[in-house]
Amino acid sequence: METWRLLDLEYPDAPSNLALEEALARHVGSGKSPPTLRLWRNRRAAVIGENQRVSQELHLDACQELGVEVVRRFTGGGAVYHDLGNLNYSICTPKPSSSNMDFQQGIFKRALECVIACLRTLGLEASRAPVNAVLIRGRKVSGGAGAIRWRAIFCHGSILVSTDLDLLWRILRQDQPPTTGRFVESKRLPVTSIERELGREVPLEHVKEAMKDAFMQSYNADLVPGRATDQELREVPALVEEKYGSDKWNLRM
């Protein structure tokens, strides 16, 4: 059984939360930090994949009107909406020098299995669907994205617990304009939330506990609550300034 750091840490702004994701990947990949499971939330934010075109994915006028931050992450995948009704998870482990593609893809697959097991604990049956989505009765409740970079295998995703689904569709474009093949297009699916499916309020802490239990079983891991290192935290403001808080990065496509 491998020991993993449990990091329950979030910033009040989306650029800092995304900057911490990169700092974690860099430090775990270099061996300066242990394998890490992070649980966190964003305030209102539209988060797009590294290779997506902003105007293709988002209603930027609605984002501005509603005070929704637009941030580009360093992983692939599609556009998502975050608010405090989302629970986000991040899984980061060093990339072994001898690992093959099956091993790497297994890390990503187990992340989705964690979400499915978490939902089962809460009384919901779910299934995987392309690409990296988790569905309940044909509706998307979670999606994930990942990258292999900086000698780390990194994957993260969001679980819709009590998200404002009406606002979600005011932000994300359903009528995506045609674009060239160099951009990654989101696959739009009907969405739902844990609370909508259960018909009652679900404390976020209950979802966190279910996710932690599912993670320990799926990854055969011992989770130890920990803190971000001083080095990791020092990198966050610099990454916000040069990248995640910059239009040059966030709106570059």
PDB file of N, CA, C and O in Angstrom, residues 30-82:
ATOM      1  N   SER A  30       9.062  15.911  -9.850  1.00  0.00           N
ATOM      2  CA  SER A  30      10.494  16.012  -9.534  1.00  0.00           C
ATOM      3  C   SER A  30      10.878  15.219  -8.297  1.00  0.00           C
ATOM      4  O   SER A  30      12.063  15.134  -7.957  1.00  0.00           O
ATOM      5  N   GLY A  31       9.885  14.663  -7.600  1.00  0.00           N
ATOM      6  CA  GLY A  31      10.171  13.901  -6.391  1.00  0.00           C
ATOM      7  C   GLY A  31      10.264  14.747  -5.139  1.00  0.00           C
ATOM      8  O   GLY A  31      10.543  14.226  -4.051  1.00  0.00           O
ATOM      9  N   LYS A  32      10.021  16.045  -5.260  1.00  0.00           N
ATOM     10  CA  LYS A  32      10.088  16.928  -4.086  1.00  0.00           C
ATOM     11  C   LYS A  32       8.841  16.813  -3.221  1.00  0.00           C
ATOM     12  O   LYS A  32       8.859  17.191  -2.046  1.00  0.00           O
ATOM     13  N   SER A  33       7.743  16.339  -3.808  1.00  0.00           N
ATOM     14  CA  SER A  33       6.490  16.168  -3.079  1.00  0.00           C
ATOM     15  C   SER A  33       5.961  14.764  -3.325  1.00  0.00           C
ATOM     16  O   SER A  33       6.249  14.154  -4.364  1.00  0.00           O
ATOM     17  N   PRO A  34       5.188  14.219  -2.366  1.00  0.00           N
ATOM     18  CA  PRO A  34       4.680  12.848  -2.518  1.00  0.00           C
ATOM     19  C   PRO A  34       3.512  12.787  -3.486  1.00  0.00           C
ATOM     20  O   PRO A  34       2.919  13.822  -3.834  1.00  0.00           O
ATOM     21  N   PRO A  35       3.138  11.587  -3.931  1.00  0.00           N
ATOM     22  CA  PRO A  35       1.903  11.440  -4.706  1.00  0.00           C
ATOM     23  C   PRO A  35       0.746  12.088  -3.943  1.00  0.00           C
ATOM     24  O   PRO A  35       0.673  11.980  -2.709  1.00  0.00           O
ATOM     25  N   THR A  36      -0.126  12.763  -4.667  1.00  0.00           N
ATOM     26  CA  THR A  36      -1.094  13.638  -4.000  1.00  0.00           C
ATOM     27  C   THR A  36      -2.496  13.487  -4.572  1.00  0.00           C
ATOM     28  O   THR A  36      -2.678  13.419  -5.785  1.00  0.00           O
ATOM     29  N   LEU A  37      -3.463  13.429  -3.669  1.00  0.00           N
ATOM     30  CA  LEU A  37      -4.879  13.613  -4.016  1.00  0.00           C
ATOM     31  C   LEU A  37      -5.297  14.960  -3.447  1.00  0.00           C
ATOM     32  O   LEU A  37      -5.189  15.188  -2.238  1.00  0.00           O
ATOM     33  N   ARG A  38      -5.753  15.845  -4.313  1.00  0.00           N
ATOM     34  CA  ARG A  38      -6.243  17.155  -3.872  1.00  0.00           C
ATOM     35  C   ARG A  38      -7.749  17.233  -4.087  1.00  0.00           C
ATOM     36  O   ARG A  38      -8.250  16.834  -5.142  1.00  0.00           O
ATOM     37  N   LEU A  39      -8.470  17.759  -3.101  1.00  0.00           N
ATOM     38  CA  LEU A  39      -9.903  18.025  -3.207  1.00  0.00           C
ATOM     39  C   LEU A  39     -10.098  19.527  -3.038  1.00  0.00           C
ATOM     40  O   LEU A  39      -9.583  20.120  -2.083  1.00  0.00           O
ATOM     41  N   TRP A  40     -10.874  20.142  -3.958  1.00  0.00           N
ATOM     42  CA  TRP A  40     -10.954  21.602  -3.949  1.00  0.00           C
ATOM     43  C   TRP A  40     -12.164  22.074  -4.736  1.00  0.00           C
ATOM     44  O   TRP A  40     -12.814  21.284  -5.428  1.00  0.00           O
ATOM     45  N   ARG A  41     -12.439  23.381  -4.632  1.00  0.00           N
ATOM     46  CA  ARG A  41     -13.544  23.991  -5.369  1.00  0.00           C
ATOM     47  C   ARG A  41     -13.074  25.319  -5.974  1.00  0.00           C
ATOM     48  O   ARG A  41     -12.106  25.918  -5.516  1.00  0.00           O
ATOM     49  N   ASN A  42     -13.784  25.757  -6.975  1.00  0.00           N
ATOM     50  CA  ASN A  42     -13.632  27.090  -7.551  1.00  0.00           C
ATOM     51  C   ASN A  42     -14.920  27.866  -7.332  1.00  0.00           C
ATOM     52  O   ASN A  42     -16.014  27.291  -7.393  1.00  0.00           O
ATOM     53  N   ARG A  43     -14.791  29.170  -7.148  1.00  0.00           N
ATOM     54  CA  ARG A  43     -15.964  30.023  -7.304  1.00  0.00           C
ATOM     55  C   ARG A  43     -16.293  30.086  -8.795  1.00  0.00           C
ATOM     56  O   ARG A  43     -15.622  29.447  -9.595  1.00  0.00           O
ATOM     57  N   ARG A  44     -17.285  30.839  -9.179  1.00  0.00           N
ATOM     58  CA  ARG A  44     -17.740  30.814 -10.570  1.00  0.00           C
ATOM     59  C   ARG A  44     -16.588  30.951 -11.557  1.00  0.00           C
ATOM     60  O   ARG A  44     -15.900  31.967 -11.598  1.00  0.00           O
ATOM     61  N   ALA A  45     -16.393  29.921 -12.361  1.00  0.00           N
ATOM     62  CA  ALA A  45     -15.298  29.934 -13.335  1.00  0.00           C
ATOM     63  C   ALA A  45     -15.643  29.023 -14.501  1.00  0.00           C
ATOM     64  O   ALA A  45     -16.263  27.970 -14.334  1.00  0.00           O
ATOM     65  N   ALA A  46     -15.238  29.449 -15.685  1.00  0.00           N
ATOM     66  CA  ALA A  46     -15.282  28.608 -16.877  1.00  0.00           C
ATOM     67  C   ALA A  46     -13.847  28.167 -17.147  1.00  0.00           C
ATOM     68  O   ALA A  46     -12.968  29.005 -17.330  1.00  0.00           O
ATOM     69  N   VAL A  47     -13.627  26.877 -17.129  1.00  0.00           N
ATOM     70  CA  VAL A  47     -12.279  26.334 -17.271  1.00  0.00           C
ATOM     71  C   VAL A  47     -12.213  25.563 -18.586  1.00  0.00           C
ATOM     72  O   VAL A  47     -12.962  24.604 -18.789  1.00  0.00           O
ATOM     73  N   ILE A  48     -11.321  25.985 -19.470  1.00  0.00           N
ATOM     74  CA  ILE A  48     -11.221  25.349 -20.782  1.00  0.00           C
ATOM     75  C   ILE A  48      -9.923  24.555 -20.891  1.00  0.00           C
ATOM     76  O   ILE A  48      -8.951  24.808 -20.177  1.00  0.00           O
ATOM     77  N   GLY A  49      -9.922  23.580 -21.816  1.00  0.00           N
ATOM     78  CA  GLY A  49      -8.749  22.760 -22.035  1.00  0.00           C
ATOM     79  C   GLY A  49      -7.633  23.518 -22.731  1.00  0.00           C
ATOM     80  O   GLY A  49      -7.860  24.557 -23.368  1.00  0.00           O
ATOM     81  N   GLU A  50      -6.433  22.990 -22.629  1.00  0.00           N
ATOM     82  CA  GLU A  50      -5.252  23.682 -23.149  1.00  0.00           C
ATOM     83  C   GLU A  50      -5.371  24.009 -24.630  1.00  0.00           C
ATOM     84  O   GLU A  50      -4.918  25.063 -25.081  1.00  0.00           O
ATOM     85  N   ASN A  51      -5.995  23.130 -25.397  1.00  0.00           N
ATOM     86  CA  ASN A  51      -6.024  23.297 -26.852  1.00  0.00           C
ATOM     87  C   ASN A  51      -7.400  23.657 -27.382  1.00  0.00           C
ATOM     88  O   ASN A  51      -7.776  23.264 -28.487  1.00  0.00           O
ATOM     89  N   GLN A  52      -8.144  24.411 -26.585  1.00  0.00           N
ATOM     90  CA  GLN A  52      -9.483  24.817 -27.010  1.00  0.00           C
ATOM     91  C   GLN A  52      -9.517  26.300 -27.391  1.00  0.00           C
ATOM     92  O   GLN A  52      -8.729  27.107 -26.907  1.00  0.00           O
ATOM     93  N   ARG A  53     -10.482  26.619 -28.249  1.00  0.00           N
ATOM     94  CA  ARG A  53     -10.700  27.999 -28.672  1.00  0.00           C
ATOM     95  C   ARG A  53     -11.808  28.610 -27.812  1.00  0.00           C
ATOM     96  O   ARG A  53     -12.920  28.073 -27.759  1.00  0.00           O
ATOM     97  N   VAL A  54     -11.507  29.710 -27.149  1.00  0.00           N
ATOM     98  CA  VAL A  54     -12.444  30.287 -26.183  1.00  0.00           C
ATOM     99  C   VAL A  54     -13.785  30.618 -26.827  1.00  0.00           C
ATOM    100  O   VAL A  54     -14.852  30.270 -26.291  1.00  0.00           O
ATOM    101  N   SER A  55     -13.769  31.289 -27.966  1.00  0.00           N
ATOM    102  CA  SER A  55     -15.017  31.710 -28.610  1.00  0.00           C
ATOM    103  C   SER A  55     -15.839  30.531 -29.097  1.00  0.00           C
ATOM    104  O   SER A  55     -17.053  30.643 -29.296  1.00  0.00           O
ATOM    105  N   GLN A  56     -15.208  29.398 -29.296  1.00  0.00           N
ATOM    106  CA  GLN A  56     -15.896  28.180 -29.710  1.00  0.00           C
ATOM    107  C   GLN A  56     -16.641  27.531 -28.543  1.00  0.00           C
ATOM    108  O   GLN A  56     -17.658  26.872 -28.737  1.00  0.00           O
ATOM    109  N   GLU A  57     -16.133  27.753 -27.339  1.00  0.00           N
ATOM    110  CA  GLU A  57     -16.619  27.015 -26.177  1.00  0.00           C
ATOM    111  C   GLU A  57     -17.519  27.814 -25.247  1.00  0.00           C
ATOM    112  O   GLU A  57     -18.373  27.249 -24.576  1.00  0.00           O
ATOM    113  N   LEU A  58     -17.315  29.141 -25.187  1.00  0.00           N
ATOM    114  CA  LEU A  58     -17.961  29.934 -24.146  1.00  0.00           C
ATOM    115  C   LEU A  58     -18.726  31.124 -24.710  1.00  0.00           C
ATOM    116  O   LEU A  58     -18.355  31.675 -25.751  1.00  0.00           O
ATOM    117  N   HIS A  59     -19.756  31.522 -23.993  1.00  0.00           N
ATOM    118  CA  HIS A  59     -20.414  32.804 -24.234  1.00  0.00           C
ATOM    119  C   HIS A  59     -19.671  33.833 -23.379  1.00  0.00           C
ATOM    120  O   HIS A  59     -19.976  34.010 -22.187  1.00  0.00           O
ATOM    121  N   LEU A  60     -18.712  34.504 -23.961  1.00  0.00           N
ATOM    122  CA  LEU A  60     -17.861  35.401 -23.187  1.00  0.00           C
ATOM    123  C   LEU A  60     -18.640  36.581 -22.624  1.00  0.00           C
ATOM    124  O   LEU A  60     -18.321  37.081 -21.535  1.00  0.00           O
ATOM    125  N   ASP A  61     -19.658  37.043 -23.340  1.00  0.00           N
ATOM    126  CA  ASP A  61     -20.456  38.153 -22.816  1.00  0.00           C
ATOM    127  C   ASP A  61     -21.194  37.742 -21.556  1.00  0.00           C
ATOM    128  O   ASP A  61     -21.297  38.515 -20.589  1.00  0.00           O
ATOM    129  N   ALA A  62     -21.693  36.503 -21.527  1.00  0.00           N
ATOM    130  CA  ALA A  62     -22.377  36.009 -20.329  1.00  0.00           C
ATOM    131  C   ALA A  62     -21.398  35.834 -19.175  1.00  0.00           C
ATOM    132  O   ALA A  62     -21.736  36.117 -18.020  1.00  0.00           O
ATOM    133  N   CYS A  63     -20.190  35.369 -19.482  1.00  0.00           N
ATOM    134  CA  CYS A  63     -19.170  35.229 -18.442  1.00  0.00           C
ATOM    135  C   CYS A  63     -18.897  36.568 -17.781  1.00  0.00           C
ATOM    136  O   CYS A  63     -18.834  36.686 -16.551  1.00  0.00           O
ATOM    137  N   GLN A  64     -18.749  37.604 -18.595  1.00  0.00           N
ATOM    138  CA  GLN A  64     -18.471  38.935 -18.069  1.00  0.00           C
ATOM    139  C   GLN A  64     -19.656  39.463 -17.264  1.00  0.00           C
ATOM    140  O   GLN A  64     -19.487  40.019 -16.175  1.00  0.00           O
ATOM    141  N   GLU A  65     -20.850  39.268 -17.790  1.00  0.00           N
ATOM    142  CA  GLU A  65     -22.056  39.762 -17.113  1.00  0.00           C
ATOM    143  C   GLU A  65     -22.261  39.095 -15.762  1.00  0.00           C
ATOM    144  O   GLU A  65     -22.667  39.739 -14.781  1.00  0.00           O
ATOM    145  N   LEU A  66     -21.963  37.810 -15.679  1.00  0.00           N
ATOM    146  CA  LEU A  66     -22.233  37.032 -14.475  1.00  0.00           C
ATOM    147  C   LEU A  66     -21.044  36.923 -13.535  1.00  0.00           C
ATOM    148  O   LEU A  66     -21.124  36.260 -12.500  1.00  0.00           O
ATOM    149  N   GLY A  67     -19.940  37.555 -13.886  1.00  0.00           N
ATOM    150  CA  GLY A  67     -18.761  37.509 -13.020  1.00  0.00           C
ATOM    151  C   GLY A  67     -18.104  36.141 -12.981  1.00  0.00           C
ATOM    152  O   GLY A  67     -17.629  35.698 -11.929  1.00  0.00           O
ATOM    153  N   VAL A  68     -18.076  35.477 -14.128  1.00  0.00           N
ATOM    154  CA  VAL A  68     -17.467  34.143 -14.233  1.00  0.00           C
ATOM    155  C   VAL A  68     -16.056  34.291 -14.803  1.00  0.00           C
ATOM    156  O   VAL A  68     -15.877  34.799 -15.911  1.00  0.00           O
ATOM    157  N   GLU A  69     -15.066  33.858 -14.031  1.00  0.00           N
ATOM    158  CA  GLU A  69     -13.687  33.920 -14.504  1.00  0.00           C
ATOM    159  C   GLU A  69     -13.467  32.905 -15.624  1.00  0.00           C
ATOM    160  O   GLU A  69     -14.019  31.807 -15.585  1.00  0.00           O
ATOM    161  N   VAL A  70     -12.658  33.257 -16.600  1.00  0.00           N
ATOM    162  CA  VAL A  70     -12.289  32.343 -17.683  1.00  0.00           C
ATOM    163  C   VAL A  70     -10.820  31.993 -17.522  1.00  0.00           C
ATOM    164  O   VAL A  70      -9.957  32.863 -17.533  1.00  0.00           O
ATOM    165  N   VAL A  71     -10.546  30.700 -17.359  1.00  0.00           N
ATOM    166  CA  VAL A  71      -9.182  30.238 -17.112  1.00  0.00           C
ATOM    167  C   VAL A  71      -8.903  29.023 -17.983  1.00  0.00           C
ATOM    168  O   VAL A  71      -9.761  28.143 -18.127  1.00  0.00           O
ATOM    169  N   ARG A  72      -7.701  28.980 -18.555  1.00  0.00           N
ATOM    170  CA  ARG A  72      -7.260  27.833 -19.351  1.00  0.00           C
ATOM    171  C   ARG A  72      -6.362  26.948 -18.477  1.00  0.00           C
ATOM    172  O   ARG A  72      -5.440  27.438 -17.837  1.00  0.00           O
ATOM    173  N   ARG A  73      -6.624  25.651 -18.466  1.00  0.00           N
ATOM    174  CA  ARG A  73      -5.791  24.732 -17.688  1.00  0.00           C
ATOM    175  C   ARG A  73      -4.674  24.172 -18.563  1.00  0.00           C
ATOM    176  O   ARG A  73      -4.680  24.366 -19.786  1.00  0.00           O
ATOM    177  N   PHE A  74      -3.742  23.426 -17.964  1.00  0.00           N
ATOM    178  CA  PHE A  74      -2.640  22.872 -18.741  1.00  0.00           C
ATOM    179  C   PHE A  74      -2.947  21.471 -19.259  1.00  0.00           C
ATOM    180  O   PHE A  74      -2.150  20.889 -19.997  1.00  0.00           O
ATOM    181  N   THR A  75      -4.100  20.920 -18.902  1.00  0.00           N
ATOM    182  CA  THR A  75      -4.485  19.586 -19.373  1.00  0.00           C
ATOM    183  C   THR A  75      -5.422  19.706 -20.567  1.00  0.00           C
ATOM    184  O   THR A  75      -5.944  20.772 -20.869  1.00  0.00           O
ATOM    185  N   GLY A  76      -5.661  18.583 -21.218  1.00  0.00           N
ATOM    186  CA  GLY A  76      -6.539  18.567 -22.383  1.00  0.00           C
ATOM    187  C   GLY A  76      -8.006  18.542 -21.974  1.00  0.00           C
ATOM    188  O   GLY A  76      -8.387  19.007 -20.911  1.00  0.00           O
ATOM    189  N   GLY A  77      -8.827  17.971 -22.861  1.00  0.00           N
ATOM    190  CA  GLY A  77     -10.243  17.835 -22.541  1.00  0.00           C
ATOM    191  C   GLY A  77     -11.061  19.057 -22.888  1.00  0.00           C
ATOM    192  O   GLY A  77     -10.587  19.984 -23.544  1.00  0.00           O
ATOM    193  N   GLY A  78     -12.325  19.027 -22.444  1.00  0.00           N
ATOM    194  CA  GLY A  78     -13.289  20.040 -22.831  1.00  0.00           C
ATOM    195  C   GLY A  78     -13.542  21.096 -21.780  1.00  0.00           C
ATOM    196  O   GLY A  78     -13.014  21.046 -20.665  1.00  0.00           O
ATOM    197  N   ALA A  79     -14.392  22.064 -22.147  1.00  0.00           N
ATOM    198  CA  ALA A  79     -14.729  23.173 -21.264  1.00  0.00           C
ATOM    199  C   ALA A  79     -15.707  22.719 -20.185  1.00  0.00           C
ATOM    200  O   ALA A  79     -16.612  21.920 -20.432  1.00  0.00           O
ATOM    201  N   VAL A  80     -15.523  23.257 -18.974  1.00  0.00           N
ATOM    202  CA  VAL A  80     -16.400  22.933 -17.856  1.00  0.00           C
ATOM    203  C   VAL A  80     -16.730  24.199 -17.083  1.00  0.00           C
ATOM    204  O   VAL A  80     -15.999  25.187 -17.143  1.00  0.00           O
ATOM    205  N   TYR A  81     -17.830  24.144 -16.365  1.00  0.00           N
ATOM    206  CA  TYR A  81     -18.221  25.244 -15.488  1.00  0.00           C
ATOM    207  C   TYR A  81     -18.023  24.811 -14.045  1.00  0.00           C
ATOM    208  O   TYR A  81     -18.428  23.715 -13.651  1.00  0.00           O
ATOM    209  N   HIS A  82     -17.386  25.665 -13.257  1.00  0.00           N
ATOM    210  CA  HIS A  82     -17.174  25.408 -11.836  1.00  0.00           C
ATOM    211  C   HIS A  82     -17.939  26.426 -11.007  1.00  0.00           C
ATOM    212  O   HIS A  82     -17.990  27.610 -11.352  1.00  0.00           O
TER     213      HIS A  82
END
